[in-house]
Coordinates of C-alpha atoms in Angstrom, one line a residue:
Chain A
M1 CA 6.9 89.7 138.1
K2 CA 9.2 92.4 139.3
A3 CA 11.9 93.6 137.0
R4 CA 15.5 93.1 138.1
P5 CA 17.1 96.2 139.7
K6 CA 19.2 98.3 137.3
I7 CA 22.2 97.9 139.5
A8 CA 22.1 94.1 139.1
K9 CA 21.8 94.3 135.3
T10 CA 24.7 96.8 135.1
T11 CA 26.8 94.6 137.5
R12 CA 26.1 91.5 135.4
N13 CA 27.1 93.3 132.1
L14 CA 30.2 94.6 133.8
V15 CA 31.2 91.2 135.0
Y16 CA 30.6 89.7 131.5
A17 CA 32.6 92.5 129.8
T18 CA 35.4 92.3 132.3
A19 CA 35.6 88.5 132.0
I20 CA 35.7 88.7 128.2
V21 CA 38.4 91.4 128.1
F22 CA 40.4 89.5 130.7
G23 CA 40.0 86.3 128.8
V24 CA 41.1 87.9 125.5
L25 CA 44.1 89.5 127.2
F26 CA 45.0 86.2 128.9
V27 CA 44.9 84.3 125.7
I28 CA 47.0 87.1 123.9
N29 CA 49.5 87.0 126.8
L30 CA 49.8 83.2 126.6
I31 CA 50.4 83.4 122.8
L32 CA 52.9 86.2 123.3
Q33 CA 54.7 84.3 126.1
Q34 CA 55.0 81.3 123.8
Q35 CA 56.4 83.4 121.0
L36 CA 58.8 85.1 123.3
N37 CA 60.1 81.7 124.6
K38 CA 60.5 80.5 121.1
R39 CA 62.4 83.6 120.0
V40 CA 64.6 83.5 123.2
E41 CA 65.6 79.9 122.3
E42 CA 66.4 80.9 118.7
R43 CA 68.4 83.9 120.0
D44 CA 70.4 81.7 122.4
E45 CA 71.1 79.1 119.6
L46 CA 72.3 81.8 117.2
I47 CA 74.5 83.4 119.9
E48 CA 76.1 80.0 120.6
V49 CA 76.8 79.5 116.9
I50 CA 78.2 83.1 116.5
K51 CA 80.4 82.6 119.6
E52 CA 81.8 79.4 118.1
N53 CA 82.6 81.4 114.9
A54 CA 84.0 84.4 116.7
Y55 CA 87.5 83.6 115.6
V56 CA 86.4 84.0 111.9
E57 CA 85.9 87.7 112.4
D58 CA 89.3 88.1 114.1
Q59 CA 90.9 86.2 111.3
V60 CA 89.2 88.3 108.6
R61 CA 90.2 91.5 110.3
G62 CA 93.8 90.2 110.4
I63 CA 93.7 89.4 106.7
S64 CA 92.2 92.8 105.8
K65 CA 94.9 94.5 107.9
A66 CA 97.7 92.4 106.3
T67 CA 96.5 93.0 102.7
K68 CA 96.1 96.7 103.4
L69 CA 99.6 96.9 104.8
Y70 CA 100.9 95.0 101.8
E71 CA 99.1 97.2 99.2
N72 CA 100.1 100.4 101.0
T73 CA 103.7 99.4 101.4
K74 CA 104.1 98.2 97.9
A75 CA 102.3 101.2 96.4
S76 CA 104.5 103.7 98.2
N77 CA 107.7 101.7 97.8
L78 CA 107.9 100.4 94.3
D79 CA 110.5 97.6 93.6
I80 CA 113.9 98.9 92.5
S81 CA 114.9 95.9 90.5
P82 CA 113.2 97.1 87.2
H83 CA 115.2 100.3 87.0
L84 CA 118.3 98.7 88.5
N85 CA 118.1 96.1 85.7
A86 CA 117.8 98.9 83.1
L87 CA 120.7 100.7 84.6
T88 CA 123.1 97.8 85.0
E89 CA 122.3 96.5 81.5
V90 CA 123.4 99.7 79.9
L91 CA 126.4 100.3 82.3
G92 CA 127.7 96.8 81.8
D93 CA 127.7 97.1 78.0
T94 CA 129.4 100.5 77.9
V95 CA 131.6 101.3 81.0
V96 CA 133.3 99.7 84.0
V97 CA 131.3 100.4 87.1
N98 CA 133.2 101.3 90.2
N99 CA 130.3 101.9 92.5
I100 CA 126.5 102.4 92.5
S101 CA 124.5 103.7 95.4
F102 CA 120.8 104.2 95.8
D103 CA 118.6 105.7 98.5
R104 CA 114.9 105.4 98.3
D105 CA 114.3 108.7 100.0
K106 CA 116.3 110.5 97.3
N107 CA 115.1 108.3 94.4
Y108 CA 118.2 108.6 92.3
Y109 CA 121.3 106.5 91.7
N110 CA 124.8 107.8 92.2
V111 CA 127.1 106.0 89.8
N112 CA 130.8 106.1 89.5
A113 CA 132.2 104.5 86.3
S114 CA 135.4 104.4 84.3
T115 CA 136.2 103.9 80.6
N116 CA 139.1 104.3 78.2
K117 CA 136.9 105.7 75.5
A118 CA 135.1 109.1 76.1
T119 CA 132.6 108.1 73.5
A120 CA 131.4 105.3 75.7
Y121 CA 129.8 107.8 78.0
A122 CA 127.9 109.3 75.1
T123 CA 126.6 105.9 74.1
M124 CA 125.8 105.2 77.8
I125 CA 123.9 108.5 78.2
G126 CA 122.0 107.9 75.0
R127 CA 120.9 104.4 75.9
L128 CA 120.0 105.3 79.5
L129 CA 117.8 108.2 78.4
E130 CA 116.0 105.9 75.9
S131 CA 115.1 103.6 78.9
E132 CA 111.5 103.8 80.1
H133 CA 112.7 103.6 83.7
I134 CA 115.1 106.5 83.6
E135 CA 113.8 110.1 84.1
S136 CA 117.0 112.1 83.7
M137 CA 120.7 112.0 84.4
T138 CA 123.4 114.5 85.3
I139 CA 127.1 114.2 84.8
E140 CA 128.6 115.6 88.1
L141 CA 132.3 115.1 87.6
V142 CA 134.7 113.7 85.0
N143 CA 138.4 112.9 85.7
F144 CA 140.9 112.0 83.1
K145 CA 144.0 110.0 84.2
A146 CA 146.7 110.6 81.6
Q147 CA 148.9 107.7 83.0
T148 CA 146.3 105.1 82.5
H149 CA 144.4 107.0 79.8
E150 CA 141.2 106.5 81.8
Y151 CA 138.1 108.6 82.2
T152 CA 136.3 108.3 85.5
A153 CA 132.9 110.0 85.9
D154 CA 130.3 110.5 88.6
F155 CA 126.7 110.5 87.5
K156 CA 123.4 111.1 89.1
V157 CA 120.6 109.0 87.5
N158 CA 117.0 110.0 88.4
V159 CA 114.5 107.2 88.1
K160 CA 110.8 107.4 87.3
Chain B
M1 CA 0.5 82.2 172.1
N2 CA -0.3 85.1 169.7
E3 CA 2.1 87.2 171.5
K4 CA 4.8 84.6 171.1
V5 CA 4.1 84.3 167.3
T6 CA 4.1 88.1 166.9
K7 CA 7.5 88.2 168.7
Q8 CA 8.9 85.5 166.4
L9 CA 7.6 87.3 163.3
G10 CA 9.3 90.5 164.5
V11 CA 12.5 88.6 164.8
Y12 CA 12.1 87.2 161.2
K13 CA 11.2 90.7 159.9
R14 CA 14.4 92.2 161.4
S15 CA 16.5 89.4 160.1
L16 CA 15.1 89.9 156.6
Q17 CA 15.7 93.6 156.8
N18 CA 19.3 92.9 157.9
R19 CA 19.8 90.5 154.9
K20 CA 18.4 93.0 152.5
F21 CA 20.8 95.6 153.8
Q22 CA 23.7 93.0 153.6
S23 CA 22.6 92.1 150.1
N24 CA 22.7 95.7 149.0
A25 CA 26.0 96.3 150.7
Y26 CA 27.5 93.2 149.0
S27 CA 26.2 94.3 145.6
I28 CA 27.8 97.8 146.0
L29 CA 31.0 96.1 147.2
L30 CA 31.0 93.9 144.1
V31 CA 30.4 96.8 141.7
F32 CA 33.3 98.7 143.3
T33 CA 35.5 95.6 143.2
I34 CA 34.8 95.2 139.5
L35 CA 35.4 98.8 138.8
F36 CA 38.6 98.7 140.8
F37 CA 39.7 95.6 138.8
D38 CA 38.7 97.3 135.6
I39 CA 40.8 100.4 136.4
F40 CA 43.9 98.8 137.9
G41 CA 43.9 95.1 137.1
L42 CA 43.0 95.3 133.4
Q43 CA 45.1 98.4 133.0
S44 CA 48.2 96.6 134.3
M45 CA 47.4 93.6 132.2
I46 CA 47.0 95.7 129.1
D47 CA 50.4 97.3 129.9
I48 CA 52.0 93.9 130.3
T49 CA 50.6 92.8 127.0
V50 CA 51.8 95.9 125.2
R51 CA 55.3 95.5 126.8
R52 CA 55.4 91.8 125.8
F53 CA 54.3 92.7 122.3
S54 CA 57.1 95.4 122.0
T55 CA 59.6 93.0 123.5
L56 CA 58.6 90.3 121.0
K57 CA 59.0 92.9 118.2
E58 CA 62.5 93.8 119.4
L59 CA 63.4 90.2 119.9
N60 CA 62.2 89.4 116.3
Q61 CA 64.4 92.1 114.9
L62 CA 67.3 90.8 117.1
V63 CA 66.8 87.3 115.8
V64 CA 66.7 88.6 112.2
D65 CA 70.0 90.5 112.8
L66 CA 71.6 87.6 114.5
S67 CA 70.6 85.3 111.7
Y68 CA 72.1 87.7 109.2
K69 CA 75.3 87.8 111.2
E70 CA 75.3 84.0 111.6
D71 CA 74.9 83.6 107.8
S72 CA 77.7 86.0 107.1
T73 CA 80.1 84.4 109.6
S74 CA 79.3 80.9 108.2
L75 CA 79.9 82.1 104.7
L76 CA 83.2 83.7 105.8
K77 CA 84.1 80.5 107.6
R78 CA 83.5 78.5 104.5
K79 CA 85.5 80.9 102.4
L80 CA 88.4 80.9 104.9
E81 CA 88.4 77.1 104.9
D82 CA 88.6 77.1 101.0
S83 CA 91.4 79.6 101.0
Q84 CA 93.6 78.1 103.7
F85 CA 96.5 77.6 101.3
Y86 CA 96.5 81.3 100.4
L87 CA 96.2 82.3 104.0
S88 CA 99.3 80.4 105.0
R89 CA 101.1 82.1 102.2
L90 CA 99.8 85.5 103.3
E91 CA 101.0 84.7 106.9
E92 CA 104.4 84.0 105.4
V93 CA 104.5 87.3 103.5
V94 CA 103.0 89.4 106.3
P95 CA 103.7 87.5 109.5
L96 CA 102.3 88.4 113.0
E97 CA 105.8 88.6 114.4
A98 CA 109.0 90.0 112.9
N99 CA 110.5 86.5 112.6
V100 CA 113.9 88.1 111.9
E101 CA 115.9 84.9 112.5
K102 CA 113.9 83.1 109.8
Y103 CA 114.3 85.9 107.4
M104 CA 118.1 86.1 108.1
V105 CA 118.4 82.4 107.1
N106 CA 116.4 83.0 103.9
L107 CA 118.6 86.0 103.1
V108 CA 121.8 84.0 103.5
Q109 CA 120.3 81.3 101.2
V110 CA 119.3 83.8 98.5
A111 CA 122.8 85.4 98.7
A112 CA 124.5 82.0 98.4
K113 CA 122.3 81.2 95.4
H114 CA 123.8 84.3 93.6
G115 CA 127.4 83.7 94.8
Y116 CA 127.3 86.2 97.6
R117 CA 128.7 85.7 101.1
Q118 CA 127.3 87.6 104.0
N119 CA 129.9 89.4 106.0
K120 CA 127.9 91.5 108.5
L121 CA 124.4 92.0 109.6
V122 CA 123.1 94.6 111.9
K123 CA 119.4 94.6 113.0
R124 CA 117.6 97.7 114.2
D125 CA 114.2 97.6 115.8
T126 CA 111.9 100.5 115.1
K127 CA 108.8 101.9 116.7
D128 CA 106.9 101.2 113.5
N129 CA 105.9 97.7 112.3
Y130 CA 109.1 96.9 110.6
V131 CA 112.7 95.9 111.4
E132 CA 115.6 97.5 109.6
M133 CA 118.5 95.3 108.6
R134 CA 121.8 96.4 107.3
A135 CA 123.6 93.5 105.6
S136 CA 127.0 93.4 103.9
F137 CA 127.9 90.9 101.2
Q138 CA 130.9 90.0 99.0
G139 CA 130.4 88.3 95.7
S140 CA 130.2 88.4 92.0
P141 CA 129.7 91.6 90.0
N142 CA 127.4 90.3 87.4
Q143 CA 125.0 88.8 90.0
M144 CA 124.3 92.1 91.8
E145 CA 121.1 92.9 90.0
P146 CA 119.7 89.4 90.0
F147 CA 120.5 89.2 93.8
I148 CA 118.6 92.5 94.4
R149 CA 115.8 91.1 92.3
S150 CA 115.7 87.9 94.3
I151 CA 115.6 89.8 97.6
E152 CA 112.6 91.8 96.4
A153 CA 110.9 88.6 95.1
Q154 CA 111.1 86.8 98.5
D155 CA 107.9 85.7 100.1
R156 CA 108.1 88.4 102.6
L157 CA 106.8 92.0 102.7
L158 CA 110.0 94.0 102.5
V159 CA 111.5 97.2 101.0
I160 CA 115.0 97.8 100.0
K161 CA 115.7 101.2 101.6
S162 CA 119.1 101.7 100.1
F163 CA 122.1 99.9 98.8
Y164 CA 125.8 100.6 98.1
Y165 CA 127.6 98.5 95.5
S166 CA 131.4 98.9 95.0
V167 CA 134.1 97.1 93.1
V168 CA 137.6 97.4 94.6
E169 CA 140.3 95.3 93.0
D170 CA 138.0 92.6 91.8
T171 CA 136.3 92.4 95.1
V172 CA 132.6 93.2 95.0
N173 CA 131.0 94.7 98.1
L174 CA 127.3 95.1 98.5
E175 CA 125.7 96.8 101.4
V176 CA 121.9 96.6 101.5
V177 CA 119.5 98.2 104.0
I178 CA 116.3 96.2 104.1
R179 CA 113.1 97.0 106.0
I180 CA 111.1 93.8 106.7
F181 CA 107.5 94.4 107.7
Y182 CA 105.2 92.5 110.0
L183 CA 101.6 92.8 111.2
D184 CA 101.6 95.0 114.3
R185 CA 99.0 93.8 116.7

C-alpha cells in the first residue's frame, strides 16, 4: 500500500489544528459575549437607579454648602449678645446710659453715660475690667455740669 | 476494433491525467486557503477575543464603581429621609432665597415681644450672598439687650453689623444694621 503524500498529511493536520483553534476561540467568544450582555444589563440597571437618585447628590451638596456658610459666618462673626449683656449689666447698675454704639468692623463699643457720683465711674470701670468679655476700656472725655451736678463721660470699651 | 479501443483508452488516460492535475491544484489551493485563514481569519478572531476580554474587564470595573456609587447614594438617600426634620430647619436657617419679607415679619414680631416698635426699615441688596437691613425701633430701655439677643437667636443665619442705642427724654431709639444670609446658587 502506498503511503499518503506528505502534503495530504500536513493539510489534514493543519485543518484539524485550525478547526480546534477556531472552535476554542468561538466558544470563548460566546462566553465573553454572554458575560458582556450580562454586565451591560447590570450597568443599565445601576445607571437607572443612580439617575433616579441624582437629586440626592444635589441635596447633599446644598447641605454641605449651607453648613459651611453657617460655620464660616458664625466663626468670623461671633454673637455680640454675650459681651453686650456683660456691658449693660454693669452700666445699668452704676450709671445712666445715654447712648451705646457698636460696629463689628471696629470691635469696640462707644458708650456715653451720666452719673451724679464720680465714684460710680470707678465702680463701673472696676466691674467692667473684671468681666471675661471685656478686653480694655478707655475714658475719652468727662464733662461736669455744675448746674445739675452731673458727670457725663464718653468711653471706648474693647471687647474680646 | 483494436484501434477504437486504443483510442478510447487514450481518452481515459488523458482524462485521468487531467484529474490528477486538478486534484493537485485543488490540494494546493486548499493548503493556501487554510494558511490564508490561519494568518488573517484566526488573527482577527484572536484580536476580537482580546478586545472583548478587555472590554469585559473595563465593564466589570465600571459595574463595581457604579455599584459603589449606587450604594453610597442609597445610603445618603436613607440618611436624608431620616433627617428630613433637620433639613427643613436648615432650610429655614440658610434659605435658598433671601426671603426678606418673611424675615421682616419675624423681626417685627421679635421687636413687639420686647416692647419695641419698628419705625423704619431700609433694605440694601449686595453682590454677596446677604441682604443688609437697617431697622429703627423705639421701645423700652431695659429690653435692649434681650431684644438684641433675640435677634441673634432667630432661626436665620444673620449677623448684627452695628447698632446705635440712645435715650433722649425717656424715648429709647435703637438702630440696628443686620446682614441676613442666604445660600447663593
